[in-house]
PDB file of C-alpha atoms in Angstrom:
ATOM      1  CA  MET A 258     -18.742   2.722  25.423  1.00 59.00           C
ATOM      2  CA  LYS A 259     -19.872   5.307  22.628  1.00 65.00           C
ATOM      3  CA  HIS A 260     -21.813   4.174  19.841  1.00 71.00           C
ATOM      4  CA  VAL A 261     -19.219   3.481  17.032  1.00 71.00           C
ATOM      5  CA  ALA A 262     -19.735   2.279  13.199  1.00 75.00           C
ATOM      6  CA  LEU A 263     -18.022  -0.468  11.735  1.00 75.00           C
ATOM      7  CA  GLU A 264     -15.910   1.937   9.462  1.00 78.00           C
ATOM      8  CA  ASP A 265     -14.374   3.221  12.779  1.00 76.00           C
ATOM      9  CA  PHE A 266     -12.539  -0.145  13.174  1.00 77.00           C
ATOM     10  CA  VAL A 267      -9.457   0.388  11.159  1.00 76.00           C
ATOM     11  CA  ASN A 268      -5.734  -0.785  11.471  1.00 73.00           C
ATOM     12  CA  GLY A 269      -3.390   1.263   9.160  1.00 71.00           C
ATOM     13  CA  ASP A 270      -4.886   1.023   5.867  1.00 75.00           C
ATOM     14  CA  GLU A 271      -7.078  -2.218   6.353  1.00 78.00           C
ATOM     15  CA  LYS A 272     -10.996  -1.698   7.515  1.00 78.00           C
ATOM     16  CA  MET A 273     -12.662  -4.238   9.030  1.00 78.00           C
ATOM     17  CA  ASP A 274     -14.541  -6.016   6.224  1.00 81.00           C
ATOM     18  CA  SER A 275     -17.682  -7.349   8.252  1.00 82.00           C
ATOM     19  CA  LEU A 276     -19.558  -7.099  11.344  1.00 84.00           C
ATOM     20  CA  TYR A 277     -19.407 -11.024  11.735  1.00 88.00           C
ATOM     21  CA  ARG A 278     -15.543 -10.791  12.103  1.00 86.00           C
ATOM     22  CA  LEU A 279     -15.528  -7.861  14.603  1.00 87.00           C
ATOM     23  CA  VAL A 280     -17.816 -10.201  16.709  1.00 88.00           C
ATOM     24  CA  ILE A 281     -15.739 -13.488  16.397  1.00 89.00           C
ATOM     25  CA  ILE A 282     -12.488 -11.496  17.139  1.00 89.00           C
ATOM     26  CA  ALA A 283     -13.991  -9.569  20.065  1.00 90.00           C
ATOM     27  CA  SER A 284     -15.545 -12.647  21.415  1.00 92.00           C
ATOM     28  CA  ARG A 285     -12.190 -14.512  21.156  1.00 91.00           C
ATOM     29  CA  ARG A 286     -10.232 -11.583  22.905  1.00 92.00           C
ATOM     30  CA  ALA A 287     -12.810 -11.511  26.015  1.00 94.00           C
ATOM     31  CA  ASN A 288     -12.506 -15.065  26.507  1.00 94.00           C
ATOM     32  CA  GLN A 289      -8.787 -14.470  26.575  1.00 93.00           C
ATOM     33  CA  LEU A 290      -9.262 -11.716  29.005  1.00 94.00           C
ATOM     34  CA  ASN A 291     -11.510 -13.647  31.302  1.00 94.00           C
ATOM     35  CA  LYS A 292      -8.305 -15.729  32.386  1.00 94.00           C
ATOM     36  CA  PRO A 293      -6.313 -14.532  35.201  1.00 91.00           C
ATOM     37  CA  GLU A 294      -2.932 -14.049  33.587  1.00 92.00           C
ATOM     38  CA  SER A 295      -4.539 -11.853  30.655  1.00 89.00           C
ATOM     39  CA  ARG A 296      -4.482  -8.019  31.293  1.00 90.00           C
ATOM     40  CA  PRO A 297      -6.082  -5.401  28.913  1.00 90.00           C
ATOM     41  CA  LEU A 298      -3.908  -3.826  26.324  1.00 90.00           C
ATOM     42  CA  VAL A 299      -5.561  -0.415  26.740  1.00 90.00           C
ATOM     43  CA  SER A 300      -6.764   1.788  29.689  1.00 90.00           C
ATOM     44  CA  THR A 301     -10.557   1.786  30.119  1.00 87.00           C
ATOM     45  CA  LYS A 302     -13.265   2.313  32.914  1.00 88.00           C
ATOM     46  CA  SER A 303     -15.243  -0.704  32.135  1.00 86.00           C
ATOM     47  CA  GLU A 304     -14.753  -4.188  33.806  1.00 89.00           C
ATOM     48  CA  LYS A 305     -16.853  -5.992  31.193  1.00 90.00           C
ATOM     49  CA  THR A 306     -14.297  -7.977  29.099  1.00 91.00           C
ATOM     50  CA  THR A 307     -16.582  -7.776  25.968  1.00 91.00           C
ATOM     51  CA  ILE A 308     -16.199  -3.877  26.083  1.00 90.00           C
ATOM     52  CA  ILE A 309     -12.443  -4.021  26.778  1.00 92.00           C
ATOM     53  CA  ALA A 310     -12.024  -6.298  23.862  1.00 92.00           C
ATOM     54  CA  LEU A 311     -13.925  -4.239  21.474  1.00 89.00           C
ATOM     55  CA  GLU A 312     -11.809  -1.150  23.000  1.00 89.00           C
ATOM     56  CA  GLU A 313      -9.048  -2.930  21.863  1.00 90.00           C
ATOM     57  CA  VAL A 314     -10.001  -3.715  18.444  1.00 88.00           C
ATOM     58  CA  LEU A 315     -10.957  -0.177  18.087  1.00 85.00           C
ATOM     59  CA  ASP A 316      -7.422   0.814  19.129  1.00 86.00           C
ATOM     60  CA  GLY A 317      -5.818  -1.257  16.880  1.00 85.00           C
ATOM     61  CA  LYS A 318      -4.056  -3.502  19.685  1.00 87.00           C
ATOM     62  CA  VAL A 319      -6.043  -6.646  18.208  1.00 86.00           C
ATOM     63  CA  TRP A 320      -6.264  -7.260  14.439  1.00 79.00           C
ATOM     64  CA  TYR A 321      -6.890 -10.349  12.114  1.00 78.00           C
ATOM     65  CA  ARG A 322      -4.960 -11.959   9.407  1.00 75.00           C
ATOM     66  CA  ILE A 323      -6.587 -14.302   6.987  1.00 71.00           C
ATOM     67  CA  GLY A 324      -4.867 -16.442   4.362  1.00 67.00           C
ATOM     68  CA  ASP A 325      -3.130 -19.951   4.281  1.00 63.00           C
ATOM     69  CA  ASP A 326       0.051 -18.850   5.723  1.00 60.00           C
ATOM     70  CA  ALA A 327      -1.466 -17.035   8.808  1.00 52.00           C
ATOM     71  CA  GLU A 328      -0.786 -19.170  12.053  1.00 57.00           C
ATOM     72  CA  ASN A 329      -3.303 -17.449  13.972  1.00 55.00           C
ATOM     73  CA  GLU A 330      -6.499 -15.986  12.784  1.00 61.00           C
ATOM     74  CA  TYR A 331      -5.899 -12.806  14.665  1.00 61.00           C
ATOM     75  CA  GLU A 332      -2.868 -11.114  16.424  1.00 63.00           C
ATOM     76  CA  ILE A 333      -2.446  -8.891  19.701  1.00 67.00           C
ATOM     77  CA  GLY A 334       0.026  -6.133  19.875  1.00 61.00           C
TER      78      GLY A 334
END
């Protein structure tokens, strides 16, 4: 995976607010990708679930929500 900055992780007008949040989101998505029924949301050359999860966040396929009414902390799709 190429070197990317935290500022590269955007979803529409929203930017990733902290590196810690990025790590949490990517690790949770990587855990999902380790399950046999999960499939990557992006095409990639990597077989490592952590890299795939980061690429999904970078492409805007996985993002997060915060607030009282948020059912899940992050969303896929």
